[in-house]
Amino acid sequence: MEETPQLAPPQMVQGDPRTLTLLDVNARYLPHEQFRQLVANIKRDGHLTSTPLVWSDRDSGRLIVLSGNHRTLAAIEAGLEMIWWMQIDEPLPRQRQIAIQLSHNAITGQDDPAILKELYEELESVEWRQYTGLDDKALDLLEKVDVSSLGEANLDFASVQLMLLPDELERAEAAFDAARSTASADQRWVAGLEQYEPVLNALETSRAAYKIGNSATALGVILTVFERHLGELADGWFDAATGAATRSGTAPLETVFGVRDLPVETAAVVRAAIDRMVQDGTVPADEPWRVLEIMAENAAHPGA
């Protein structure tokens, strides 16, 4: 593709939409019902809420609408005397005019059906639902949306991407590290597809309980509840009935004490005891955690 010069920033211009020239050949069409809804929306709003792109053709003196032909026509039919548009004043070769027109029609993005359904269902008024301009085809799609349809077509997995602020990321990583360390696992955050719906349910329950509108904040609630139940992760390595370990390896201290942190006074007492027992050779310097084992044995068999 040959390099083309950048366009100067378009100017914002206000004028009578009847002075604009609509495209003779426009690949974008609008069904009659949607056009009528667009006209009704403009009448309700009293002005355009999105801006047409216009090119000033110096040779012919015409102001040609490259993008926003239906909005311009609907504004005229709605009776607007003045509208705003973005105007390109520099010369534009025919090839570039067409490219701009087609790109504005084609590069429009896509709706996430689940989010679209969630937003649509927030609209309680029939009038505002009508205002959206969603047609029968789109509404039928919303009725069919379920969790299992959110993955890419023809794939048997669904990807979930979480965006967290730094402090939230640290908490999430700590929570996943604690959970992962109770059993053998790799470093990837991978879950079975059947676990996808329970995750969404947990997020929705958290959002509903605290009236939260943000999924990241709802995840923070889930992590807080998780922190309160750290001790239950001991089930991954400990049999409470027999008091014995159920696997080899190591276990995180959080799952022993049920908390991540100790009061500094308590930590100081424990640390001093460790230092004394290391110095007198009771426990090896490279295995200071054996102090806990000795303390537990003494507590279980006092005076032994």
Short mmCIF file of C-alpha atoms in Angstrom, two decimals:
data_model
loop_
_atom_site.label_atom_id
_atom_site.label_comp_id
_atom_site.label_asym_id
_atom_site.label_seq_id
_atom_site.Cartn_x
_atom_site.Cartn_y
_atom_site.Cartn_z
CA MET A 1 0.00 0.00 0.00
CA GLU A 2 1.54 3.29 -1.06
CA GLU A 3 2.02 5.89 1.63
CA THR A 4 -0.53 8.73 1.57
CA PRO A 5 -0.26 12.06 3.37
CA GLN A 6 -2.12 12.52 6.59
CA LEU A 7 -5.27 14.58 6.60
CA ALA A 8 -5.41 17.87 8.41
CA PRO A 9 -7.81 17.76 11.38
CA PRO A 10 -11.41 18.27 10.18
CA GLN A 11 -13.14 21.48 11.21
CA MET A 12 -16.38 21.51 13.19
CA VAL A 13 -18.96 23.37 11.15
CA GLN A 14 -22.56 24.23 11.88
CA GLY A 15 -25.00 24.71 9.06
CA ASP A 16 -28.25 23.80 7.35
CA PRO A 17 -28.27 20.07 6.49
CA ARG A 18 -30.17 20.95 3.29
CA THR A 19 -27.00 22.56 1.92
CA LEU A 20 -25.18 19.22 2.01
CA THR A 21 -24.93 16.88 -0.96
CA LEU A 22 -25.72 13.22 -0.24
CA LEU A 23 -23.85 10.43 -2.00
CA ASP A 24 -25.32 9.18 -5.25
CA VAL A 25 -23.87 5.71 -4.59
CA ASN A 26 -23.94 4.61 -0.96
CA ALA A 27 -23.20 0.99 -0.05
CA ARG A 28 -24.74 1.43 3.40
CA TYR A 29 -28.52 1.03 3.50
CA LEU A 30 -30.92 1.46 6.39
CA PRO A 31 -34.18 -0.53 6.61
CA HIS A 32 -37.29 1.62 6.61
CA GLU A 33 -38.21 0.79 10.22
CA GLN A 34 -34.74 1.72 11.46
CA PHE A 35 -34.74 4.97 9.47
CA ARG A 36 -38.12 5.92 10.96
CA GLN A 37 -36.71 5.20 14.43
CA LEU A 38 -33.67 7.37 13.66
CA VAL A 39 -35.96 10.25 12.65
CA ALA A 40 -38.02 9.79 15.83
CA ASN A 41 -34.85 9.77 17.98
CA ILE A 42 -33.59 12.99 16.40
CA LYS A 43 -36.96 14.67 16.98
CA ARG A 44 -36.85 13.56 20.61
CA ASP A 45 -33.25 14.76 21.13
CA GLY A 46 -33.64 17.97 19.16
CA HIS A 47 -30.26 17.55 17.46
CA LEU A 48 -27.86 14.94 16.11
CA THR A 49 -25.95 12.97 18.73
CA SER A 50 -23.34 11.69 16.25
CA THR A 51 -21.56 13.80 13.68
CA PRO A 52 -21.52 13.36 9.86
CA LEU A 53 -18.23 13.69 7.97
CA VAL A 54 -18.37 16.18 5.07
CA TRP A 55 -15.86 17.00 2.33
CA SER A 56 -15.73 20.43 0.76
CA ASP A 57 -15.16 19.93 -2.99
CA ARG A 58 -13.56 23.17 -4.15
CA ASP A 59 -13.98 22.33 -7.82
CA SER A 60 -17.76 21.97 -7.68
CA GLY A 61 -18.39 24.02 -4.57
CA ARG A 62 -20.44 21.17 -3.09
CA LEU A 63 -20.34 19.94 0.48
CA ILE A 64 -20.41 16.15 0.04
CA VAL A 65 -21.39 13.84 2.91
CA LEU A 66 -18.83 11.01 3.00
CA SER A 67 -20.20 9.45 6.17
CA GLY A 68 -23.55 10.01 7.87
CA ASN A 69 -25.87 10.23 4.87
CA HIS A 70 -28.79 8.64 6.70
CA ARG A 71 -28.26 10.85 9.75
CA THR A 72 -28.24 13.94 7.53
CA LEU A 73 -31.39 12.87 5.67
CA ALA A 74 -33.10 11.99 8.95
CA ALA A 75 -32.16 15.40 10.40
CA ILE A 76 -33.80 17.09 7.41
CA GLU A 77 -36.93 14.97 7.79
CA ALA A 78 -36.97 15.67 11.53
CA GLY A 79 -37.10 19.37 10.70
CA LEU A 80 -33.72 20.43 12.06
CA GLU A 81 -32.65 23.81 10.70
CA MET A 82 -29.02 23.50 11.83
CA ILE A 83 -26.68 20.58 12.57
CA TRP A 84 -22.97 20.17 13.34
CA TRP A 85 -20.65 18.22 11.05
CA MET A 86 -16.90 17.56 10.67
CA GLN A 87 -15.61 19.12 7.48
CA ILE A 88 -12.50 18.23 5.43
CA ASP A 89 -11.40 21.24 3.37
CA GLU A 90 -8.31 19.87 1.63
CA PRO A 91 -8.43 18.16 -1.78
CA LEU A 92 -9.32 14.45 -1.71
CA PRO A 93 -8.69 12.11 -4.65
CA ARG A 94 -11.66 9.95 -5.64
CA GLN A 95 -9.87 6.83 -4.38
CA ARG A 96 -9.47 8.30 -0.91
CA GLN A 97 -13.07 9.50 -0.80
CA ILE A 98 -14.28 5.97 -1.48
CA ALA A 99 -11.84 4.47 1.03
CA ILE A 100 -13.04 6.85 3.78
CA GLN A 101 -16.69 6.12 2.96
CA LEU A 102 -16.25 2.34 3.02
CA SER A 103 -14.07 2.36 6.15
CA HIS A 104 -16.67 4.32 8.10
CA ASN A 105 -19.31 1.82 7.03
CA ALA A 106 -17.21 -1.30 7.65
CA ILE A 107 -15.13 -0.56 10.75
CA THR A 108 -17.92 -0.23 13.27
CA GLY A 109 -17.02 -2.82 15.92
CA GLN A 110 -19.18 -5.63 17.22
CA ASP A 111 -21.43 -6.00 20.23
CA ASP A 112 -20.65 -8.50 22.95
CA PRO A 113 -24.06 -10.26 23.10
CA ALA A 114 -23.92 -10.88 26.86
CA ILE A 115 -23.08 -7.25 27.67
CA LEU A 116 -25.61 -6.05 25.09
CA LYS A 117 -28.28 -8.18 26.77
CA GLU A 118 -27.31 -6.91 30.23
CA LEU A 119 -27.48 -3.26 29.14
CA TYR A 120 -30.72 -3.74 27.21
CA GLU A 121 -32.40 -5.39 30.19
CA GLU A 122 -31.53 -2.36 32.34
CA LEU A 123 -33.91 -0.31 30.21
CA GLU A 124 -37.27 -0.49 31.98
CA SER A 125 -39.16 1.87 29.66
CA VAL A 126 -40.56 0.52 26.40
CA GLU A 127 -39.83 3.91 24.84
CA TRP A 128 -36.12 3.74 25.65
CA ARG A 129 -35.92 0.16 24.39
CA GLN A 130 -37.46 1.34 21.15
CA TYR A 131 -35.01 4.26 21.08
CA THR A 132 -32.06 1.83 20.86
CA GLY A 133 -33.16 0.80 17.37
CA LEU A 134 -32.38 -2.87 18.02
CA ASP A 135 -34.34 -4.84 15.46
CA ASP A 136 -36.09 -8.22 15.71
CA LYS A 137 -32.94 -10.04 14.60
CA ALA A 138 -30.85 -8.47 17.38
CA LEU A 139 -33.57 -9.03 19.98
CA ASP A 140 -33.86 -12.66 18.95
CA LEU A 141 -30.10 -12.97 19.46
CA LEU A 142 -30.44 -11.56 22.98
CA GLU A 143 -33.07 -14.17 23.82
CA LYS A 144 -30.67 -16.92 22.77
CA VAL A 145 -27.68 -15.62 24.73
CA ASP A 146 -26.43 -17.96 27.42
CA VAL A 147 -23.10 -18.50 29.07
CA SER A 148 -22.16 -21.45 26.89
CA SER A 149 -22.41 -19.31 23.74
CA LEU A 150 -19.82 -16.77 24.82
CA GLY A 151 -16.76 -18.61 23.49
CA GLU A 152 -15.40 -18.29 19.98
CA ALA A 153 -17.29 -20.25 17.39
CA ASN A 154 -16.48 -23.94 17.07
CA LEU A 155 -14.13 -23.95 20.05
CA ASP A 156 -14.59 -25.99 23.19
CA PHE A 157 -13.15 -23.41 25.57
CA ALA A 158 -13.85 -19.84 26.60
CA SER A 159 -11.21 -17.25 27.54
CA VAL A 160 -11.81 -14.90 30.45
CA GLN A 161 -9.63 -11.77 30.68
CA LEU A 162 -9.49 -9.87 33.96
CA MET A 163 -8.03 -6.36 34.16
CA LEU A 164 -6.97 -5.49 37.72
CA LEU A 165 -5.47 -2.44 39.39
CA PRO A 166 -2.04 -3.03 40.99
CA ASP A 167 -3.32 -3.62 44.53
CA GLU A 168 -6.13 -5.85 43.24
CA LEU A 169 -3.60 -7.79 41.15
CA GLU A 170 -1.45 -8.47 44.21
CA ARG A 171 -4.45 -9.79 46.13
CA ALA A 172 -5.57 -11.94 43.20
CA GLU A 173 -2.09 -13.40 42.71
CA ALA A 174 -1.77 -14.11 46.44
CA ALA A 175 -5.18 -15.82 46.49
CA PHE A 176 -4.42 -17.96 43.45
CA ASP A 177 -0.96 -18.79 44.80
CA ALA A 178 -2.48 -19.99 48.06
CA ALA A 179 -5.06 -22.10 46.25
CA ARG A 180 -2.56 -23.48 43.73
CA SER A 181 0.03 -24.38 46.36
CA THR A 182 -2.34 -26.87 48.00
CA ALA A 183 -2.05 -29.17 45.00
CA SER A 184 0.16 -29.74 42.02
CA ALA A 185 -0.48 -27.24 39.22
CA ASP A 186 1.33 -25.22 36.58
CA GLN A 187 1.61 -21.45 36.48
CA ARG A 188 -1.32 -20.82 34.14
CA TRP A 189 -4.73 -19.75 35.41
CA VAL A 190 -6.77 -22.44 33.68
CA ALA A 191 -10.18 -23.79 34.65
CA GLY A 192 -12.53 -26.29 33.09
CA LEU A 193 -15.28 -24.85 30.92
CA GLU A 194 -17.84 -26.23 33.36
CA GLN A 195 -16.36 -23.88 35.99
CA TYR A 196 -16.99 -20.81 33.84
CA GLU A 197 -20.65 -20.48 34.80
CA PRO A 198 -20.03 -20.81 38.58
CA VAL A 199 -17.45 -18.01 38.29
CA LEU A 200 -19.98 -15.78 36.55
CA ASN A 201 -22.59 -16.75 39.14
CA ALA A 202 -20.19 -15.83 41.95
CA LEU A 203 -19.50 -12.46 40.35
CA GLU A 204 -23.22 -11.82 39.87
CA THR A 205 -24.01 -12.80 43.47
CA SER A 206 -21.30 -10.45 44.76
CA ARG A 207 -22.54 -7.63 42.56
CA ALA A 208 -26.13 -8.15 43.68
CA ALA A 209 -25.25 -8.45 47.38
CA TYR A 210 -23.33 -5.17 47.48
CA LYS A 211 -25.13 -3.43 44.58
CA ILE A 212 -21.88 -3.27 42.62
CA GLY A 213 -21.88 -2.39 38.94
CA ASN A 214 -18.23 -3.20 38.28
CA SER A 215 -17.01 -6.78 37.82
CA ALA A 216 -13.49 -6.01 39.08
CA THR A 217 -14.93 -4.67 42.34
CA ALA A 218 -17.16 -7.74 42.60
CA LEU A 219 -14.04 -9.88 42.20
CA GLY A 220 -12.54 -7.96 45.12
CA VAL A 221 -15.53 -9.01 47.26
CA ILE A 222 -14.99 -12.64 46.25
CA LEU A 223 -11.31 -12.39 47.22
CA THR A 224 -12.25 -10.89 50.59
CA VAL A 225 -14.60 -13.80 51.29
CA PHE A 226 -11.86 -16.18 50.17
CA GLU A 227 -9.42 -14.61 52.63
CA ARG A 228 -11.84 -15.35 55.47
CA HIS A 229 -11.77 -19.05 54.62
CA LEU A 230 -8.05 -19.63 54.01
CA GLY A 231 -7.99 -22.34 56.65
CA GLU A 232 -10.42 -24.46 54.64
CA LEU A 233 -7.71 -24.92 52.01
CA ALA A 234 -6.03 -27.30 54.44
CA ASP A 235 -8.35 -29.94 53.00
CA GLY A 236 -5.88 -30.05 50.10
CA TRP A 237 -3.17 -31.63 52.27
CA PHE A 238 -4.65 -32.48 55.70
CA ASP A 239 -7.04 -35.17 57.00
CA ALA A 240 -8.76 -33.67 60.04
CA ALA A 241 -10.09 -37.09 61.14
CA THR A 242 -6.67 -38.73 61.41
CA GLY A 243 -4.55 -35.61 61.91
CA ALA A 244 -2.20 -36.80 59.15
CA ALA A 245 -0.98 -35.29 55.90
CA THR A 246 -2.66 -36.65 52.76
CA ARG A 247 0.18 -35.86 50.37
CA SER A 248 3.85 -35.05 50.26
CA GLY A 249 5.46 -31.70 49.55
CA THR A 250 4.82 -28.43 51.35
CA ALA A 251 1.76 -26.55 52.54
CA PRO A 252 1.29 -22.77 52.79
CA LEU A 253 1.30 -21.35 56.31
CA GLU A 254 -1.94 -19.50 55.55
CA THR A 255 -3.76 -22.82 55.40
CA VAL A 256 -2.34 -23.79 58.81
CA PHE A 257 -3.28 -20.60 60.67
CA GLY A 258 -6.16 -19.41 58.47
CA VAL A 259 -4.62 -15.93 58.17
CA ARG A 260 -1.85 -14.37 56.12
CA ASP A 261 -0.48 -12.07 58.81
CA LEU A 262 0.21 -12.20 62.55
CA PRO A 263 0.13 -9.30 65.01
CA VAL A 264 3.70 -8.00 65.28
CA GLU A 265 3.78 -8.73 69.02
CA THR A 266 2.95 -12.40 68.39
CA ALA A 267 5.34 -12.57 65.45
CA ALA A 268 8.11 -11.14 67.66
CA VAL A 269 7.56 -13.83 70.32
CA VAL A 270 7.63 -16.59 67.69
CA ARG A 271 10.70 -15.12 66.01
CA ALA A 272 12.58 -14.86 69.32
CA ALA A 273 11.76 -18.49 70.11
CA ILE A 274 13.01 -19.56 66.68
CA ASP A 275 16.27 -17.64 67.14
CA ARG A 276 16.90 -19.21 70.57
CA MET A 277 16.21 -22.75 69.34
CA VAL A 278 18.41 -22.27 66.28
CA GLN A 279 21.24 -20.90 68.44
CA ASP A 280 21.10 -23.79 70.93
CA GLY A 281 20.92 -26.34 68.10
CA THR A 282 17.40 -27.56 68.90
CA VAL A 283 16.37 -26.94 65.26
CA PRO A 284 18.54 -26.62 62.12
CA ALA A 285 19.15 -23.09 60.88
CA ASP A 286 17.84 -24.06 57.43
CA GLU A 287 14.66 -25.58 58.89
CA PRO A 288 13.38 -22.98 61.36
CA TRP A 289 9.78 -24.11 60.79
CA ARG A 290 10.55 -27.20 62.92
CA VAL A 291 10.06 -24.91 65.94
CA LEU A 292 6.31 -25.16 65.27
CA GLU A 293 6.58 -28.96 65.27
CA ILE A 294 8.34 -28.96 68.64
CA MET A 295 5.87 -26.48 70.13
CA ALA A 296 2.93 -28.56 68.91
CA GLU A 297 4.44 -31.76 70.37
CA ASN A 298 5.02 -30.07 73.73
CA ALA A 299 1.45 -28.79 73.73
CA ALA A 300 0.11 -32.26 72.89
CA HIS A 301 2.25 -34.01 75.52
CA PRO A 302 2.93 -31.52 78.34
CA GLY A 303 5.59 -32.62 80.79
CA ALA A 304 6.89 -35.32 78.46
#
